[in-house]
Amino acid sequence: MILVTGGAGFIGSNFILDWFRHSDEPVLNLDALTYAGNLENLASLEGNTSHVFVHGNIGDTDLLTRLLSSHRPRAVLHFAAESHVDRSIHGPDEFIQTNIVGTFRLLEAVRAYHGQLPENEKNDFRFLHVSTDEVYGSLEKDEPPFAETRRYEPNSPYSASKAASDHLVRAYHHTYGLPVLTTNCSNNYGPYHFPEKLIPLVIHNALAGKPLPIYGDGQQIRDWLYVGDHCAAIRRVLEAGSPGETYNVGGWNEMSNLDVVRTLCSLLDEFQPRGDARSHAEQIVFVADRPGHDRRYAIDARKLERELGWRPAETFASGIRKTVRWYLDHPDWVARVTSGAYREWTAKQYRA
Ligand code: NAD
Ligand code: TYD
């Protein structure tokens, strides 16, 4: 079996759903169910005994030790993190605790577990660390995209905490021989995305008749990747990546925030026109910029393609169309997340 941390979050839950579409290997899902953890994302797995959920924190060494020795996973896939840049600006503490201290405690528990495995299982074991392109900092307009050799220059408390965790993971390979893999991925979008992030927030606000807030001039660039492509990349790196290596994952799709929001508005105009027949784009408002806002991210994903044969299956046009459709088809999911009702469901369903 594999152990997934943070499997109730946006990417972790997409990963687990995708995993069971390709495999029947059991998944042990350890998640602290912070505000971003939502077990409703995994409701379709109810009754599937191959998915075992444990409500717990990656910083809880006793729990980790018990889980590792009783379930004996062949791999740990580490998604759990505080992930929202704006929250990290308002309150960095949780980011330090989970992303740095939590990853350290997880690595320590995994190191002890790995150390006592029989030789063949030891060699086959993998610790896959899911990280971000934000560790590289901000690109100028004419600079080439981030390759794996780019130096780390994180600019927000979020990216600094992820950079620290990447360094710890690297050190556990070099010092203790832990067979680690690290992926640094660009901005994801798709189903089950918590509506505090740009794309789900804009869809939700547009439909609710609310303003669509664009930070600063809206010319910041992100390299958007459909979440299903990220999940496929992680599966591929787990399967064939070389221990100690890092792999950049991206969609070859740089877009300004303003263009992303305009695209969302025109899709909504097509699928669900406003009552007054005017465009949702009229709801766009420019608001104060994010402090320290990185101007541009872009990923050079050629290593992953060359060495492991991965390429994104979705273009932005196909992925964003699917995504907008998904939100329109799942108004209950959105309503329950925005009202906080998903927490009651979790408590009832899982006594979490
Ligand atoms: P998310 O915020 O949606 O989910 C995080 C999950 O981790 C939640 O289920 C939460 O309950 C859980 N969690 C938080 N603290 C925990 C702790 N101490 N112990 C156990 N569980 C805990 O995040 P996401 O967008 O799904 O991101 C997942 C990973 O991918 C993160 O490591 C993030 O840095 C990385 N990443 C995200 C993106 C993106 O665009 N969202 C891009 C690249 C990399
Ligand atoms: P976000 O989804 O928070 O991801 P990240 O900060 O990790 O890239 O934001 C994506 C981009 O959209 C980023 O440049 C900030 C911008 N943004 C807005 O302009 N308005 C918003 O309301 C939000 C949430 C983000």
GROMACS .gro file of C-alpha atoms and ligand atoms in nm:
model
  421
    1MET     CA    1   0.000   0.000   0.000
    2ILE     CA    2   0.091   0.366  -0.026
    3LEU     CA    3   0.062   0.634   0.243
    4VAL     CA    4  -0.072   0.968   0.120
    5THR     CA    5  -0.055   1.275   0.345
    6GLY     CA    6  -0.303   1.556   0.280
    7GLY     CA    7  -0.532   1.331   0.076
    8ALA     CA    8  -0.845   1.532   0.163
    9GLY     CA    9  -0.713   1.851   0.003
   10PHE     CA   10  -0.746   1.970  -0.355
   11ILE     CA   11  -0.459   1.784  -0.523
   12GLY     CA   12  -0.441   1.496  -0.273
   13SER     CA   13  -0.807   1.403  -0.322
   14ASN     CA   14  -0.777   1.430  -0.701
   15PHE     CA   15  -0.468   1.209  -0.674
   16ILE     CA   16  -0.647   0.939  -0.470
   17LEU     CA   17  -0.947   0.933  -0.705
   18ASP     CA   18  -0.709   0.910  -1.001
   19TRP     CA   19  -0.506   0.637  -0.825
   20PHE     CA   20  -0.809   0.411  -0.794
   21ARG     CA   21  -0.889   0.463  -1.162
   22HIS     CA   22  -0.549   0.304  -1.240
   23SER     CA   23  -0.479   0.067  -0.953
   24ASP     CA   24  -0.638  -0.135  -0.675
   25GLU     CA   25  -0.340  -0.092  -0.445
   26PRO     CA   26  -0.470   0.036  -0.108
   27VAL     CA   27  -0.418   0.395   0.006
   28LEU     CA   28  -0.374   0.503   0.367
   29ASN     CA   29  -0.480   0.868   0.375
   30LEU     CA   30  -0.348   1.075   0.667
   31ASP     CA   31  -0.500   1.422   0.688
   32ALA     CA   32  -0.547   1.670   0.972
   33LEU     CA   33  -0.866   1.809   0.809
   34THR     CA   34  -0.773   2.174   0.838
   35TYR     CA   35  -1.013   2.422   0.674
   36ALA     CA   36  -0.871   2.297   0.337
   37GLY     CA   37  -0.935   1.928   0.404
   38ASN     CA   38  -1.272   1.808   0.279
   39LEU     CA   39  -1.362   1.439   0.290
   40GLU     CA   40  -1.665   1.505   0.071
   41ASN     CA   41  -1.414   1.515  -0.216
   42LEU     CA   42  -1.372   1.141  -0.158
   43ALA     CA   43  -1.740   1.058  -0.105
   44SER     CA   44  -1.738   0.838  -0.418
   45LEU     CA   45  -1.496   0.603  -0.236
   46GLU     CA   46  -1.741   0.528   0.044
   47GLY     CA   47  -1.750   0.152   0.099
   48ASN     CA   48  -1.417   0.104  -0.080
   49THR     CA   49  -1.210  -0.078   0.180
   50SER     CA   50  -0.890   0.000  -0.013
   51HIS     CA   51  -0.916   0.361   0.103
   52VAL     CA   52  -0.833   0.392   0.472
   53PHE     CA   53  -0.870   0.740   0.618
   54VAL     CA   54  -0.688   0.846   0.935
   55HIS     CA   55  -0.759   1.183   1.092
   56GLY     CA   56  -0.422   1.301   1.218
   57ASN     CA   57  -0.132   1.539   1.192
   58ILE     CA   58   0.196   1.480   1.011
   59GLY     CA   59   0.365   1.633   1.316
   60ASP     CA   60   0.240   1.353   1.544
   61THR     CA   61   0.541   1.123   1.568
   62ASP     CA   62   0.370   0.851   1.775
   63LEU     CA   63   0.083   0.827   1.530
   64LEU     CA   64   0.321   0.817   1.231
   65THR     CA   65   0.534   0.546   1.390
   66ARG     CA   66   0.226   0.335   1.462
   67LEU     CA   67   0.080   0.382   1.113
   68LEU     CA   68   0.406   0.300   0.938
   69SER     CA   69   0.474  -0.015   1.137
   70SER     CA   70   0.120  -0.148   1.118
   71HIS     CA   71   0.048  -0.068   0.750
   72ARG     CA   72   0.402  -0.106   0.609
   73PRO     CA   73   0.362   0.122   0.302
   74ARG     CA   74   0.599   0.080   0.008
   75ALA     CA   75   0.587   0.457  -0.051
   76VAL     CA   76   0.491   0.783   0.118
   77LEU     CA   77   0.345   1.058  -0.101
   78HIS     CA   78   0.361   1.385   0.087
   79PHE     CA   79   0.096   1.638  -0.019
   80ALA     CA   80  -0.001   1.778   0.324
   81ALA     CA   81   0.079   2.147   0.356
   82GLU     CA   82  -0.059   2.489   0.422
   83SER     CA   83  -0.088   2.605   0.063
   84HIS     CA   84  -0.239   2.953   0.028
   85VAL     CA   85   0.003   3.243  -0.024
   86ASP     CA   86  -0.241   3.509   0.105
   87ARG     CA   87  -0.296   3.316   0.428
   88SER     CA   88   0.081   3.284   0.470
   89ILE     CA   89   0.109   3.663   0.450
   90HIS     CA   90  -0.158   3.714   0.718
   91GLY     CA   91  -0.034   3.435   0.948
   92PRO     CA   92   0.287   3.248   0.865
   93ASP     CA   93   0.296   3.041   1.184
   94GLU     CA   94   0.094   2.741   1.059
   95PHE     CA   95   0.311   2.735   0.746
   96ILE     CA   96   0.625   2.696   0.952
   97GLN     CA   97   0.461   2.432   1.173
   98THR     CA   98   0.317   2.212   0.900
   99ASN     CA   99   0.541   2.270   0.600
  100ILE     CA  100   0.873   2.274   0.783
  101VAL     CA  101   0.834   2.112   1.127
  102GLY     CA  102   0.565   1.870   1.005
  103THR     CA  103   0.775   1.760   0.707
  104PHE     CA  104   1.074   1.716   0.938
  105ARG     CA  105   0.875   1.495   1.178
  106LEU     CA  106   0.740   1.293   0.888
  107LEU     CA  107   1.091   1.246   0.747
  108GLU     CA  108   1.220   1.136   1.087
  109ALA     CA  109   0.944   0.876   1.128
  110VAL     CA  110   0.994   0.754   0.772
  111ARG     CA  111   1.372   0.734   0.820
  112ALA     CA  112   1.328   0.509   1.125
  113TYR     CA  113   1.076   0.291   0.941
  114HIS     CA  114   1.290   0.270   0.628
  115GLY     CA  115   1.600   0.179   0.832
  116GLN     CA  116   1.447  -0.144   0.960
  117LEU     CA  117   1.301  -0.269   0.630
  118PRO     CA  118   1.453  -0.580   0.471
  119GLU     CA  119   1.711  -0.492   0.203
  120ASN     CA  120   1.486  -0.549  -0.103
  121GLU     CA  121   1.197  -0.344   0.044
  122LYS     CA  122   1.444  -0.075   0.150
  123ASN     CA  123   1.568  -0.031  -0.207
  124ASP     CA  124   1.219  -0.022  -0.353
  125PHE     CA  125   1.082   0.225  -0.096
  126ARG     CA  126   1.011   0.584  -0.210
  127PHE     CA  127   0.934   0.912  -0.032
  128LEU     CA  128   0.776   1.145  -0.288
  129HIS     CA  129   0.762   1.509  -0.184
  130VAL     CA  130   0.505   1.723  -0.365
  131SER     CA  131   0.632   2.078  -0.399
  132THR     CA  132   0.584   2.396  -0.596
  133ASP     CA  133   0.750   2.614  -0.858
  134GLU     CA  134   0.714   2.908  -0.617
  135VAL     CA  135   1.040   2.803  -0.444
  136TYR     CA  136   1.228   2.948  -0.744
  137GLY     CA  137   1.091   3.300  -0.690
  138SER     CA  138   0.984   3.534  -0.969
  139LEU     CA  139   1.091   3.542  -1.336
  140GLU     CA  140   1.152   3.853  -1.543
  141LYS     CA  141   0.949   3.875  -1.865
  142ASP     CA  142   1.227   3.755  -2.098
  143GLU     CA  143   1.392   3.493  -1.872
  144PRO     CA  144   1.370   3.123  -1.965
  145PRO     CA  145   1.129   2.908  -1.760
  146PHE     CA  146   1.247   2.745  -1.434
  147ALA     CA  147   1.463   2.436  -1.486
  148GLU     CA  148   1.551   2.202  -1.198
  149THR     CA  149   1.894   2.370  -1.176
  150ARG     CA  150   1.746   2.714  -1.104
  151ARG     CA  151   1.853   2.854  -0.767
  152TYR     CA  152   1.594   2.885  -0.491
  153GLU     CA  153   1.472   3.241  -0.426
  154PRO     CA  154   1.139   3.206  -0.241
  155ASN     CA  155   0.959   3.535  -0.175
  156SER     CA  156   0.652   3.456   0.040
  157PRO     CA  157   0.629   3.279   0.377
  158TYR     CA  158   0.450   2.999   0.187
  159SER     CA  159   0.722   2.951  -0.073
  160ALA     CA  160   0.998   2.991   0.187
  161SER     CA  161   0.840   2.717   0.399
  162LYS     CA  162   0.809   2.487   0.096
  163ALA     CA  163   1.171   2.563  -0.001
  164ALA     CA  164   1.281   2.466   0.351
  165SER     CA  165   1.089   2.139   0.323
  166ASP     CA  166   1.251   2.066  -0.017
  167HIS     CA  167   1.595   2.117   0.141
  168LEU     CA  168   1.513   1.881   0.429
  169VAL     CA  169   1.397   1.614   0.184
  170ARG     CA  170   1.716   1.655  -0.016
  171ALA     CA  171   1.928   1.632   0.300
  172TYR     CA  172   1.757   1.307   0.408
  173HIS     CA  173   1.865   1.154   0.080
  174HIS     CA  174   2.224   1.275   0.094
  175THR     CA  175   2.277   1.213   0.464
  176TYR     CA  176   2.066   0.906   0.538
  177GLY     CA  177   2.018   0.751   0.195
  178LEU     CA  178   1.637   0.785   0.208
  179PRO     CA  179   1.511   0.719  -0.149
  180VAL     CA  180   1.337   1.052  -0.207
  181LEU     CA  181   1.178   1.210  -0.515
  182THR     CA  182   1.070   1.573  -0.536
  183THR     CA  183   0.827   1.728  -0.783
  184ASN     CA  184   0.801   2.106  -0.825
  185CYS     CA  185   0.476   2.188  -1.000
  186SER     CA  186   0.317   2.504  -1.136
  187ASN     CA  187  -0.033   2.632  -1.048
  188ASN     CA  188  -0.300   2.363  -1.067
  189TYR     CA  189  -0.670   2.401  -1.147
  190GLY     CA  190  -0.960   2.156  -1.165
  191PRO     CA  191  -1.236   1.995  -0.956
  192TYR     CA  192  -1.244   2.019  -0.573
  193HIS     CA  193  -1.033   2.336  -0.563
  194PHE     CA  194  -1.101   2.535  -0.245
  195PRO     CA  195  -1.267   2.862  -0.352
  196GLU     CA  196  -1.006   3.088  -0.197
  197LYS     CA  197  -0.773   3.032  -0.497
  198LEU     CA  198  -0.810   3.243  -0.812
  199ILE     CA  199  -0.995   3.009  -1.050
  200PRO     CA  200  -1.263   2.859  -0.820
  201LEU     CA  201  -1.304   3.196  -0.646
  202VAL     CA  202  -1.376   3.373  -0.974
  203ILE     CA  203  -1.623   3.106  -1.088
  204HIS     CA  204  -1.805   3.121  -0.755
  205ASN     CA  205  -1.815   3.501  -0.737
  206ALA     CA  206  -1.919   3.536  -1.101
  207LEU     CA  207  -2.219   3.308  -1.050
  208ALA     CA  208  -2.309   3.481  -0.722
  209GLY     CA  209  -2.309   3.823  -0.891
  210LYS     CA  210  -2.013   3.934  -0.677
  211PRO     CA  211  -1.701   4.132  -0.778
  212LEU     CA  212  -1.411   3.942  -0.939
  213PRO     CA  213  -1.105   4.077  -0.757
  214ILE     CA  214  -0.785   4.118  -0.961
  215TYR     CA  215  -0.476   4.200  -0.759
  216GLY     CA  216  -0.273   4.497  -0.889
  217ASP     CA  217  -0.269   4.527  -1.270
  218GLY     CA  218  -0.358   4.160  -1.336
  219GLN     CA  219  -0.050   4.116  -1.555
  220GLN     CA  220   0.115   3.859  -1.326
  221ILE     CA  221   0.180   3.536  -1.512
  222ARG     CA  222   0.122   3.179  -1.393
  223ASP     CA  223   0.179   2.852  -1.581
  224TRP     CA  224  -0.151   2.666  -1.535
  225LEU     CA  225  -0.172   2.285  -1.528
  226TYR     CA  226  -0.485   2.072  -1.510
  227VAL     CA  227  -0.480   1.880  -1.180
  228GLY     CA  228  -0.529   1.543  -1.356
  229ASP     CA  229  -0.204   1.601  -1.545
  230HIS     CA  230  -0.024   1.673  -1.218
  231CYS     CA  231  -0.161   1.347  -1.073
  232ALA     CA  232  -0.038   1.154  -1.379
  233ALA     CA  233   0.307   1.313  -1.341
  234ILE     CA  234   0.325   1.210  -0.975
  235ARG     CA  235   0.226   0.851  -1.061
  236ARG     CA  236   0.495   0.844  -1.329
  237VAL     CA  237   0.767   0.989  -1.103
  238LEU     CA  238   0.676   0.739  -0.831
  239GLU     CA  239   0.697   0.455  -1.080
  240ALA     CA  240   1.016   0.548  -1.264
  241GLY     CA  241   1.186   0.852  -1.107
  242SER     CA  242   1.547   0.819  -0.987
  243PRO     CA  243   1.593   0.858  -0.609
  244GLY     CA  244   1.746   1.193  -0.517
  245GLU     CA  245   1.618   1.362  -0.835
  246THR     CA  246   1.378   1.653  -0.864
  247TYR     CA  247   1.131   1.691  -1.152
  248ASN     CA  248   0.962   2.013  -1.260
  249VAL     CA  249   0.600   1.971  -1.367
  250GLY     CA  250   0.420   2.232  -1.576
  251GLY     CA  251   0.164   2.289  -1.846
  252TRP     CA  252   0.360   2.497  -2.100
  253ASN     CA  253   0.080   2.741  -2.052
  254GLU     CA  254   0.172   3.088  -1.933
  255MET     CA  255  -0.118   3.326  -1.891
  256SER     CA  256  -0.175   3.658  -1.719
  257ASN     CA  257  -0.429   3.659  -1.436
  258LEU     CA  258  -0.645   3.901  -1.630
  259ASP     CA  259  -0.656   3.668  -1.932
  260VAL     CA  260  -0.744   3.373  -1.706
  261VAL     CA  261  -1.032   3.568  -1.554
  262ARG     CA  262  -1.154   3.688  -1.896
  263THR     CA  263  -1.148   3.327  -2.022
  264LEU     CA  264  -1.355   3.217  -1.723
  265CYS     CA  265  -1.603   3.497  -1.785
  266SER     CA  266  -1.651   3.409  -2.150
  267LEU     CA  267  -1.704   3.039  -2.067
  268LEU     CA  268  -1.961   3.137  -1.806
  269ASP     CA  269  -2.126   3.373  -2.057
  270GLU     CA  270  -2.157   3.071  -2.288
  271PHE     CA  271  -2.268   2.808  -2.032
  272GLN     CA  272  -2.470   3.021  -1.792
  273PRO     CA  273  -2.542   3.371  -1.928
  274ARG     CA  274  -2.628   3.647  -1.682
  275GLY     CA  275  -2.997   3.738  -1.654
  276ASP     CA  276  -2.928   4.082  -1.804
  277ALA     CA  277  -2.733   3.924  -2.098
  278ARG     CA  278  -2.424   4.133  -2.014
  279SER     CA  279  -2.086   3.968  -1.972
  280HIS     CA  280  -1.962   3.837  -1.637
  281ALA     CA  281  -1.645   4.036  -1.723
  282GLU     CA  282  -1.832   4.347  -1.608
  283GLN     CA  283  -1.788   4.216  -1.252
  284ILE     CA  284  -1.406   4.248  -1.274
  285VAL     CA  285  -1.261   4.493  -1.021
  286PHE     CA  286  -0.896   4.583  -0.965
  287VAL     CA  287  -0.802   4.567  -0.596
  288ALA     CA  288  -0.486   4.631  -0.391
  289ASP     CA  289  -0.194   4.412  -0.492
  290ARG     CA  290  -0.064   4.122  -0.281
  291PRO     CA  291   0.250   4.229  -0.087
  292GLY     CA  292   0.562   4.084  -0.249
  293HIS     CA  293   0.351   3.950  -0.538
  294ASP     CA  294   0.566   3.733  -0.770
  295ARG     CA  295   0.539   3.863  -1.125
  296ARG     CA  296   0.589   3.549  -1.331
  297TYR     CA  297   0.621   3.171  -1.290
  298ALA     CA  298   0.693   2.935  -1.579
  299ILE     CA  299   0.814   2.577  -1.576
  300ASP     CA  300   1.055   2.402  -1.808
  301ALA     CA  301   0.917   2.046  -1.790
  302ARG     CA  302   1.155   1.895  -2.045
  303LYS     CA  303   1.342   1.674  -1.797
  304LEU     CA  304   1.021   1.494  -1.700
  305GLU     CA  305   0.934   1.445  -2.067
  306ARG     CA  306   1.283   1.337  -2.173
  307GLU     CA  307   1.351   1.098  -1.884
  308LEU     CA  308   1.007   0.968  -1.794
  309GLY     CA  309   0.795   1.039  -2.103
  310TRP     CA  310   0.537   1.261  -1.929
  311ARG     CA  311   0.354   1.541  -2.109
  312PRO     CA  312   0.031   1.713  -2.009
  313ALA     CA  313  -0.274   1.563  -2.179
  314GLU     CA  314  -0.488   1.877  -2.143
  315THR     CA  315  -0.441   2.215  -2.305
  316PHE     CA  316  -0.562   2.514  -2.104
  317ALA     CA  317  -0.858   2.545  -2.343
  318SER     CA  318  -0.972   2.186  -2.284
  319GLY     CA  319  -0.890   2.176  -1.911
  320ILE     CA  320  -1.055   2.504  -1.819
  321ARG     CA  321  -1.371   2.416  -2.013
  322LYS     CA  322  -1.398   2.087  -1.821
  323THR     CA  323  -1.329   2.270  -1.496
  324VAL     CA  324  -1.598   2.536  -1.545
  325ARG     CA  325  -1.845   2.260  -1.640
  326TRP     CA  326  -1.753   2.070  -1.324
  327TYR     CA  327  -1.828   2.369  -1.099
  328LEU     CA  328  -2.157   2.431  -1.278
  329ASP     CA  329  -2.249   2.065  -1.239
  330HIS     CA  330  -2.158   2.057  -0.868
  331PRO     CA  331  -2.332   2.359  -0.712
  332ASP     CA  332  -2.391   2.159  -0.391
  333TRP     CA  333  -2.019   2.097  -0.340
  334VAL     CA  334  -1.947   2.469  -0.385
  335ALA     CA  335  -2.235   2.575  -0.159
  336ARG     CA  336  -2.131   2.338   0.118
  337VAL     CA  337  -1.769   2.451   0.103
  338THR     CA  338  -1.852   2.819   0.101
  339SER     CA  339  -2.105   2.783   0.384
  340GLY     CA  340  -1.874   2.560   0.588
  341ALA     CA  341  -2.135   2.279   0.589
  342TYR     CA  342  -1.878   2.028   0.465
  343ARG     CA  343  -1.739   2.018   0.817
  344GLU     CA  344  -2.068   1.885   0.961
  345TRP     CA  345  -2.074   1.610   0.698
  346THR     CA  346  -1.720   1.514   0.789
  347ALA     CA  347  -1.798   1.499   1.160
  348LYS     CA  348  -2.106   1.284   1.102
  349GLN     CA  349  -1.961   1.058   0.839
  350TYR     CA  350  -1.618   0.994   0.985
  351ARG     CA  351  -1.655   1.109   1.346
  352ALA     CA  352  -1.346   1.311   1.264
  353NAD     P1  353  -0.474   2.212   0.000
  353NAD     O1  354  -0.452   2.328   0.091
  353NAD     O2  355  -0.597   2.207  -0.084
  353NAD     O3  356  -0.473   2.076   0.085
  353NAD     C1  357  -0.381   2.050   0.188
  353NAD     C2  358  -0.429   1.928   0.265
  353NAD     O4  359  -0.331   1.899   0.367
  353NAD     C3  360  -0.563   1.948   0.336
  353NAD     O5  361  -0.644   1.833   0.318
  353NAD     C4  362  -0.525   1.967   0.483
  353NAD     O6  363  -0.625   1.923   0.573
  353NAD     C5  364  -0.399   1.880   0.491
  353NAD     N1  365  -0.309   1.924   0.600
  353NAD     C6  366  -0.268   2.050   0.627
  353NAD     N2  367  -0.187   2.050   0.735
  353NAD     C7  368  -0.175   1.920   0.775
  353NAD     C8  369  -0.101   1.856   0.879
  353NAD     N3  370  -0.027   1.926   0.965
  353NAD     N4  371  -0.111   1.721   0.890
  353NAD     C9  372  -0.189   1.649   0.803
  353NAD     N5  373  -0.260   1.706   0.704
  353NAD    C10  374  -0.252   1.840   0.689
  353NAD     O7  375  -0.342   2.204  -0.089
  353NAD     P2  376  -0.325   2.153  -0.239
  353NAD     O8  377  -0.349   2.267  -0.330
  353NAD     O9  378  -0.398   2.026  -0.255
  353NAD    O10  379  -0.168   2.125  -0.240
  353NAD    C11  380  -0.115   1.995  -0.207
  353NAD    C12  381   0.036   2.000  -0.215
  353NAD    O11  382   0.075   2.038  -0.348
  353NAD    C13  383   0.100   2.105  -0.123
  353NAD    O12  384   0.218   2.049  -0.069
  353NAD    C14  385   0.132   2.222  -0.215
  353NAD    O13  386   0.243   2.295  -0.168
  353NAD    C15  387   0.162   2.150  -0.344
  353NAD     N6  388   0.136   2.227  -0.469
  353NAD    C16  389   0.015   2.288  -0.488
  353NAD    C17  390  -0.009   2.355  -0.608
  353NAD    C18  391  -0.142   2.420  -0.638
  353NAD    O14  392  -0.157   2.486  -0.742
  353NAD     N7  393  -0.245   2.403  -0.553
  353NAD    C19  394   0.091   2.361  -0.707
  353NAD    C20  395   0.214   2.298  -0.681
  353NAD    C21  396   0.234   2.230  -0.562
  354TYD     P1  397  -0.357   3.182  -0.624
  354TYD     O1  398  -0.468   3.102  -0.683
  354TYD     O2  399  -0.370   3.230  -0.483
  354TYD     O3  400  -0.223   3.098  -0.646
  354TYD     P2  401  -0.068   3.142  -0.621
  354TYD     O4  402  -0.062   3.265  -0.540
  354TYD     O5  403  -0.016   3.023  -0.549
  354TYD     O6  404  -0.007   3.160  -0.759
  354TYD     O7  405  -0.336   3.310  -0.717
  354TYD     C1  406  -0.305   3.296  -0.854
  354TYD     C2  407  -0.277   3.435  -0.906
  354TYD     O8  408  -0.398   3.512  -0.902
  354TYD     C3  409  -0.176   3.512  -0.822
  354TYD     O9  410  -0.096   3.591  -0.909
  354TYD     C4  411  -0.263   3.602  -0.735
  354TYD     C5  412  -0.383   3.629  -0.822
  354TYD     N1  413  -0.511   3.649  -0.751
  354TYD     C6  414  -0.592   3.761  -0.782
  354TYD    O10  415  -0.557   3.845  -0.868
  354TYD     N2  416  -0.710   3.775  -0.716
  354TYD     C7  417  -0.752   3.686  -0.621
  354TYD    O11  418  -0.862   3.707  -0.562
  354TYD     C8  419  -0.671   3.573  -0.591
  354TYD     C9  420  -0.713   3.471  -0.487
  354TYD    C10  421  -0.551   3.558  -0.660
   0.00000   0.00000   0.00000
